[in-house]
Short mmCIF file of C-alpha atoms in Angstrom, two decimals:
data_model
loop_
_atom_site.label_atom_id
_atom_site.label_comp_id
_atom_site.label_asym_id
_atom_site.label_seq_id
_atom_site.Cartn_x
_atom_site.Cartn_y
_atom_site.Cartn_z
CA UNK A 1 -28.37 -16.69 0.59
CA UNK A 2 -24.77 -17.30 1.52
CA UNK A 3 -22.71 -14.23 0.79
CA UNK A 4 -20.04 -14.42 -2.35
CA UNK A 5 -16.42 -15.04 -1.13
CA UNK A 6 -13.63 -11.97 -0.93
CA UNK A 7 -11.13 -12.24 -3.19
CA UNK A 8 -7.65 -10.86 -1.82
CA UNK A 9 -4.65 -11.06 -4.82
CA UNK A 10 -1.71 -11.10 -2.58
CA UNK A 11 -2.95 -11.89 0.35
CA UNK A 12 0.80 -12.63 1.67
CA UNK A 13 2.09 -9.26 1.33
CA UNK A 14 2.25 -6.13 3.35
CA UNK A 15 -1.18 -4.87 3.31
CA UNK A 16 -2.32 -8.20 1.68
CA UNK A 17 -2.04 -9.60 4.69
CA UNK A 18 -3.73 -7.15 7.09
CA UNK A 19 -6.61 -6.95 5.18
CA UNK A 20 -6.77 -10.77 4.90
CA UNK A 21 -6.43 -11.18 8.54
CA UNK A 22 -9.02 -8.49 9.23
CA UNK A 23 -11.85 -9.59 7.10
CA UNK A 24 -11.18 -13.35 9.03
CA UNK A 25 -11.42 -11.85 12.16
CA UNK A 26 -14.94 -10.30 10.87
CA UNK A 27 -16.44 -13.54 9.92
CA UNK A 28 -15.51 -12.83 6.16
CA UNK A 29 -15.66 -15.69 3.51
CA UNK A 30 -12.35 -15.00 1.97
CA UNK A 31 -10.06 -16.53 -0.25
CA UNK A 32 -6.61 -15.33 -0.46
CA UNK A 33 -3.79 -15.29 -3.16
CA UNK A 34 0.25 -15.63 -3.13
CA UNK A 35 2.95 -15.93 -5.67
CA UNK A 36 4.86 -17.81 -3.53
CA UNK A 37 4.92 -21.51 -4.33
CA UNK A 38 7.19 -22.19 -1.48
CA UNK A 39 4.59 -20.91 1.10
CA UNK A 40 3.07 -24.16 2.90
CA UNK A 41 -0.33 -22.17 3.66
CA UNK A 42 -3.73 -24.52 2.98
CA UNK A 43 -6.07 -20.99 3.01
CA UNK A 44 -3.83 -19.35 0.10
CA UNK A 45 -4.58 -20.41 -3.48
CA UNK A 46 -1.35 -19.90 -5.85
CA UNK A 47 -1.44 -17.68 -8.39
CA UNK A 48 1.49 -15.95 -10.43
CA UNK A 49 0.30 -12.94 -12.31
CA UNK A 50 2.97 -13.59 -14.94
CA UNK A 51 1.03 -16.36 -16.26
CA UNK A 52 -2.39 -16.52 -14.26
CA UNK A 53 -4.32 -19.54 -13.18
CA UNK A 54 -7.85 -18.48 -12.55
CA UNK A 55 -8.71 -22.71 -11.94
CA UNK A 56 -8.83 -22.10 -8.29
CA UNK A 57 -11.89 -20.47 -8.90
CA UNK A 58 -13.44 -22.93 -10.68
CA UNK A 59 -15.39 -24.48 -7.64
CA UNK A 60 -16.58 -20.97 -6.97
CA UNK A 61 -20.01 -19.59 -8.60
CA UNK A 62 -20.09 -16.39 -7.46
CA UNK A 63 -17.50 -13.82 -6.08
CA UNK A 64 -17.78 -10.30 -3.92
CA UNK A 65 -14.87 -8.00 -3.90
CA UNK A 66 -11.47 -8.43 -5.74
CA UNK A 67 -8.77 -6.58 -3.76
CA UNK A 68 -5.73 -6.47 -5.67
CA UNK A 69 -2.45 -6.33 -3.46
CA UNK A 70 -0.43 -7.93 -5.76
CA UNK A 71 2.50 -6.46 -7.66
CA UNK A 72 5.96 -5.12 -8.09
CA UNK A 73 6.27 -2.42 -6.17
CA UNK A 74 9.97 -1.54 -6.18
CA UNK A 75 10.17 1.62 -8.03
CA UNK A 76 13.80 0.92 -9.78
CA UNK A 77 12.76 -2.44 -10.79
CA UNK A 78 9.67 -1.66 -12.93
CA UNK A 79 12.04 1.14 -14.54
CA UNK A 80 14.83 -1.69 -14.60
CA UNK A 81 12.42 -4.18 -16.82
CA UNK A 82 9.08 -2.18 -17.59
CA UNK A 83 7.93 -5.38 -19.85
CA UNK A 84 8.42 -7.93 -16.65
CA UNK A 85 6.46 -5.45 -14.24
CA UNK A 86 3.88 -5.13 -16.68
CA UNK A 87 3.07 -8.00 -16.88
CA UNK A 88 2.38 -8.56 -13.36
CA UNK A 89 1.00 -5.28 -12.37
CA UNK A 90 -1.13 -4.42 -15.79
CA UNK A 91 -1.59 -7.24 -17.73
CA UNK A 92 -1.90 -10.51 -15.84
CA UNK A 93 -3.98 -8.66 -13.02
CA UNK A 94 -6.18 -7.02 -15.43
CA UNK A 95 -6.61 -10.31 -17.35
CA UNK A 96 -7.54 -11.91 -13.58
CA UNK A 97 -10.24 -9.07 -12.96
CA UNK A 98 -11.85 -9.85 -16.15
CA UNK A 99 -12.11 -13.58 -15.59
CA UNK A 100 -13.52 -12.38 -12.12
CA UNK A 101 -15.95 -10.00 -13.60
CA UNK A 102 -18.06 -13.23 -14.75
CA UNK A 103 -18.86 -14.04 -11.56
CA UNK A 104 -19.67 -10.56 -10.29
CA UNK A 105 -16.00 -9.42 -8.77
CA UNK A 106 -15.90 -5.60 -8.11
CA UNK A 107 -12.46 -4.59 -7.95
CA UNK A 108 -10.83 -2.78 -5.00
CA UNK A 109 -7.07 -1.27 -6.55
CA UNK A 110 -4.75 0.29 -4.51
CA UNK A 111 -3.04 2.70 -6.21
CA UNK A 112 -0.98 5.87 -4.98
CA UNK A 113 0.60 9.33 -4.98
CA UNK A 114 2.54 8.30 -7.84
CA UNK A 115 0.14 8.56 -10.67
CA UNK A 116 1.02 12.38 -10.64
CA UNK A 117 4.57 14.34 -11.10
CA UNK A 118 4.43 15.51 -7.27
CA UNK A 119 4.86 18.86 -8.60
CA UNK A 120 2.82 19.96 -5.81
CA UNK A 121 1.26 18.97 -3.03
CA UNK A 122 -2.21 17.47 -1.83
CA UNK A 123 -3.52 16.33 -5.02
CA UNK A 124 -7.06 15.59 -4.82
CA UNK A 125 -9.46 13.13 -6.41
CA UNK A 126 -10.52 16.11 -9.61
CA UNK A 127 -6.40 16.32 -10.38
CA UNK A 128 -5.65 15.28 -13.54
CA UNK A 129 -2.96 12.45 -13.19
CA UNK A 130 0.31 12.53 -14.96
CA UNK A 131 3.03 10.48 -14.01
CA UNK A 132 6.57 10.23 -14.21
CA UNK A 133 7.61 7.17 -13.02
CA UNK A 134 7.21 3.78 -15.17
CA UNK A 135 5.80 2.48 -11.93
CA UNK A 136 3.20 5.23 -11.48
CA UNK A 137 2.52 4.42 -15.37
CA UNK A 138 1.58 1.30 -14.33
CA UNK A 139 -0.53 1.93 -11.85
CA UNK A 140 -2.40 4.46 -14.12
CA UNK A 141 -3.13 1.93 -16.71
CA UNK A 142 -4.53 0.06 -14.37
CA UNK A 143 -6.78 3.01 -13.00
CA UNK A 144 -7.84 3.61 -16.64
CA UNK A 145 -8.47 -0.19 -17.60
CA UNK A 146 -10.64 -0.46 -14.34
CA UNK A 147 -13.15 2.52 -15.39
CA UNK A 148 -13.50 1.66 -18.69
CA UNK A 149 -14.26 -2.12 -17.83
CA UNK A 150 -16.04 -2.19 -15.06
CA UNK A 151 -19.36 -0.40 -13.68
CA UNK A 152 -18.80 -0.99 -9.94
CA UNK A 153 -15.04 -0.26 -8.92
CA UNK A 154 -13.11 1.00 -5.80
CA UNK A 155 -9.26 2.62 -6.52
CA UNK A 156 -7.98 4.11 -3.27
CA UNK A 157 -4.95 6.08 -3.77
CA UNK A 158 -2.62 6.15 -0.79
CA UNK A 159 0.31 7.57 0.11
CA UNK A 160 3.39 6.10 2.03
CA UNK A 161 1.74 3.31 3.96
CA UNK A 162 3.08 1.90 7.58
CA UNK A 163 3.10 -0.74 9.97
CA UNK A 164 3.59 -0.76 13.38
CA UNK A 165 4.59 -4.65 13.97
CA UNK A 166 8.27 -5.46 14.51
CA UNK A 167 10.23 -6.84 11.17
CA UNK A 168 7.51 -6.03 8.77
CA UNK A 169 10.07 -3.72 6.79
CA UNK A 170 7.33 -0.81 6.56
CA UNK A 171 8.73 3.27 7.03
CA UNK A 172 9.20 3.28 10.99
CA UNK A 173 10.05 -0.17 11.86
CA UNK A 174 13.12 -0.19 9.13
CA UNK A 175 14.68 2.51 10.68
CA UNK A 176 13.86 1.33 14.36
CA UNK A 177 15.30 -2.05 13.01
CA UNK A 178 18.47 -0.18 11.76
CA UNK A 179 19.54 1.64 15.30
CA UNK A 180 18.30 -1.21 17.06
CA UNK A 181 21.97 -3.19 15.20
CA UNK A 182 23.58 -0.13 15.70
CA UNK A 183 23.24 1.09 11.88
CA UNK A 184 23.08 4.47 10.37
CA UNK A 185 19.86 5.77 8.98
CA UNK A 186 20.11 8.19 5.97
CA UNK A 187 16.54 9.72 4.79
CA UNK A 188 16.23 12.50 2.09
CA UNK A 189 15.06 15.98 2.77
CA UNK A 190 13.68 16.60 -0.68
CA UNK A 191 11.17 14.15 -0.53
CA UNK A 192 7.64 15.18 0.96
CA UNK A 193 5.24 11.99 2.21
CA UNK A 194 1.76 11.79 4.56
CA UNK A 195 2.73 8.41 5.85
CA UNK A 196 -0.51 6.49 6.67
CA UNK A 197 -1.52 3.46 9.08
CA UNK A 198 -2.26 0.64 7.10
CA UNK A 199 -4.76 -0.11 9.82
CA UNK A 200 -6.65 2.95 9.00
CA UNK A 201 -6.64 1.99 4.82
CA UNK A 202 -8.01 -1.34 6.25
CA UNK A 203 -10.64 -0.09 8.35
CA UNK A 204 -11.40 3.03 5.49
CA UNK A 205 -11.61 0.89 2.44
CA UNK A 206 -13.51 -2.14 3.90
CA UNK A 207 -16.01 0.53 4.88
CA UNK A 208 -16.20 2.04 1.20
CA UNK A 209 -17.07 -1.76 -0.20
CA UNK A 210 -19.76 -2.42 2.71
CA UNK A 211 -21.58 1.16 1.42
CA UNK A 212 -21.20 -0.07 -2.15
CA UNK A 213 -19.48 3.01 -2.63
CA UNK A 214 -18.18 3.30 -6.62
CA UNK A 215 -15.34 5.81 -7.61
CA UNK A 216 -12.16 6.87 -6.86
CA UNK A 217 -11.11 8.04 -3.20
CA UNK A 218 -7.51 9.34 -1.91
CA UNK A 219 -6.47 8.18 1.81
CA UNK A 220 -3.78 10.29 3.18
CA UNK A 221 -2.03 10.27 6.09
CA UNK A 222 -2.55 13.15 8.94
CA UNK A 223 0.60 14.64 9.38
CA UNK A 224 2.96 15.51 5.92
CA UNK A 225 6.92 16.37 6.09
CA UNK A 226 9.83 15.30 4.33
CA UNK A 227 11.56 11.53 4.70
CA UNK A 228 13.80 13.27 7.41
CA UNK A 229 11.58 14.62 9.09
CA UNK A 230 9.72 11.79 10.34
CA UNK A 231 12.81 10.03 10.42
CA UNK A 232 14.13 12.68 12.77
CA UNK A 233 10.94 12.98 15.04
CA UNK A 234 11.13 8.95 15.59
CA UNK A 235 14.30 9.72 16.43
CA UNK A 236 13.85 12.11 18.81
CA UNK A 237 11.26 10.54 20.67
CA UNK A 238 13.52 6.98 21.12
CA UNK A 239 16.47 9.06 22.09
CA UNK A 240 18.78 7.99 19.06
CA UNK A 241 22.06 9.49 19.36
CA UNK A 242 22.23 12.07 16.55
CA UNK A 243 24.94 10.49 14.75
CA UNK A 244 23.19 7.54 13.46
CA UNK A 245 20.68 9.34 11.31
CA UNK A 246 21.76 11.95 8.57
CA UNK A 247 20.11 13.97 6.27
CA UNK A 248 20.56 13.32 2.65
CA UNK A 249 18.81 14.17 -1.08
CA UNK A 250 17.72 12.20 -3.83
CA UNK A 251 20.94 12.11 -5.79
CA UNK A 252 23.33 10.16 -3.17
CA UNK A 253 21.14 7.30 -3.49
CA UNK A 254 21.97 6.67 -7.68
CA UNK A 255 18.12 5.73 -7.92
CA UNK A 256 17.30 5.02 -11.46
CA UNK A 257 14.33 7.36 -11.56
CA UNK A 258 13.86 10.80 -9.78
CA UNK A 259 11.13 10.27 -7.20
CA UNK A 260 8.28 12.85 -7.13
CA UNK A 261 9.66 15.63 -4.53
CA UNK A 262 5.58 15.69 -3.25
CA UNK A 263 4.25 12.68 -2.70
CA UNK A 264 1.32 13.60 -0.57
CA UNK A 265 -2.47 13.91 -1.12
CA UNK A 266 -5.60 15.55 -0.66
CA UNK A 267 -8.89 14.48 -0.56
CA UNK A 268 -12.59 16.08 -1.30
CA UNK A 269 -14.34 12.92 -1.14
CA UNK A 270 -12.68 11.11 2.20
CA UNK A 271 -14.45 13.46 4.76
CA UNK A 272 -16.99 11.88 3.81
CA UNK A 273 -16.09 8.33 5.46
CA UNK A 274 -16.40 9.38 8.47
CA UNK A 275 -13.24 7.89 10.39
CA UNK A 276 -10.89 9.36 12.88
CA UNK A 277 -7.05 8.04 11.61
CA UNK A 278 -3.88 7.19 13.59
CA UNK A 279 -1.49 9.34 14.26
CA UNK A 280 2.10 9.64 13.92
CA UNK A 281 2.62 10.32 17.11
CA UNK A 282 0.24 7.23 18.33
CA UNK A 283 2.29 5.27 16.20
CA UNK A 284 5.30 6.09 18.00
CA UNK A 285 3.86 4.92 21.27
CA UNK A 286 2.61 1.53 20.00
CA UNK A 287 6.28 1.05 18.50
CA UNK A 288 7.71 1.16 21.75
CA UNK A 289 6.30 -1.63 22.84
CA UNK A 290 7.64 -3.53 19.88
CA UNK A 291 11.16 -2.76 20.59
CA UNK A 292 11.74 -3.33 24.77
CA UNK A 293 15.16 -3.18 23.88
CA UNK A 294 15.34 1.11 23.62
CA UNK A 295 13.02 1.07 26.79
CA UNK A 296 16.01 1.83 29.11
CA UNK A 297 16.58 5.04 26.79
CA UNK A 298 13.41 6.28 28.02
CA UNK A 299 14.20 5.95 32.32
#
């Protein structure tokens, strides 16, 4: 018997796309998702969560996983117009998952860090959440929805995820893309992440679906320090001149909401998928390539 398609909603976006280029590469059946009508792509179906299609399913009698990597993920702007962003990340994807649920789609959600106050650090999978962002709201309804709907269910709560390919706007390659014009890079020091490969949430969450695995899991990244930090060892190791990064705090940056000063995770249940992750510093040395134009700052 032919195995059910993937489902991937937003299969255009950041980690959308790396998971929709992995699974290919595996032999995957897979059909993909974007909100952009302007995208000439045959493999992507359209589909805008603010009023949701499901037809391109039709043709389809059976589906596998659901992998939702769709949504507004710009903190100010679900604070800026909660109703909008609801609809798109609550509503219209939940309403999606439940069409999918007919034809036997188990949902994969990727939340994050921000479905608790960040009071504290490395908050594990038995922490009570309790946000205080509208977008960590959000993603908490979601959570909720998803275990009171569904019997088979994978949420994966990450912290601040990375690339390592030039342009893709991720937490090292907008700073590299900054000094690389000559710009200024100003990161807070009140501000506490784990950055993690998205790579490694590929690899890590593909694995929980092919075990069948049901529950909720927390991927975090390796290494934890503040914003500057990182931005300062990245720094370091291209030989930036000092003067184009400086330390700042939340409160020079006018955000609408007050970020959560931890925003970093721990884990009970992730030793148990049994996967060595990336490293910062590994990261660092795979950037280089991506940007020949430092390369004389390292002779």
């Amino acid at each position: 018997m032919d195995q059910p398609p993937d489902v991937i909603i937003g299969a255009n976006g950041f980690i959308g796309s790396h998971l929709y280029h992995y699974l290919k590469n595996k032999g995957r059946n897979v059909i993909g998702t974007t909100h952009d009508a302007s995208i000439q792509h045959a493999s992507l179906a359209y589909l805008d969560l603010c009023n949701p299609d499901k037809s391109f399913l039709e043709a389809t009698p059976a589906i596998g996983n659901v992998y939702c990597c769709a949504g507004v993920g710009v903190i100010d702007e679900c604070k800026r117009n909660p109703e909008k962003t609801a609809q798109i990340n609550v509503h219209g994807l939940l309403e999606v998952l439940l069409n999918m649920q007919k034809k036997g789609g188990k949902p994969v959600y990727f939340s994050g860090n921000m479905v608790f106050p960040g009071t504290k650090s490395d908050y594990t999978e038995e922490d009570t959440p309790k946000p205080i962002t509208e977008y960590g709201k959000q993603k908490l309804l979601v959570e909720q929805a998803i275990q009171e709907q569904f019997k088979q269910f994978v949420i994966v709560r990450l912290t601040k995820v990375y690339g390592m390919t030039r342009g893709d706007k991720s937490l090292f390659t907008s700073w590299l893309d900054a000094w690389e014009g000559g710009g200024v890079v100003k990161s807070v020091t009140d501000i506490t992440i784990a950055p993690v490969y998205v790579g490694d949430v590929i690899e890590t969450v593909t694995e929980l679906t092919s075990q069948e695995e049901s529950g909720i899991w927390h991927l975090p990244g390796t290494t934890s320090g503040t914003v500057f930090d990182f931005s300062e060892k990245l720094a370091h190791y291209f030989h930036i001149a000092p003067a184009l990064l400086i330390p700042s705090v939340q409160s020079e940056f006018h955000w609408l909401e007050r970020r959560p000063v931890f925003n970093t995770l721990g884990s009970t249940k992730m030793p148990l998928v049994n996967r060595k992750q990336f490293t910062v510093e590994q990261a660092f040395e795979q950037l280089r390539a991506q940007y020949p134009s430092f390369e004389q700052t390292f002779n």
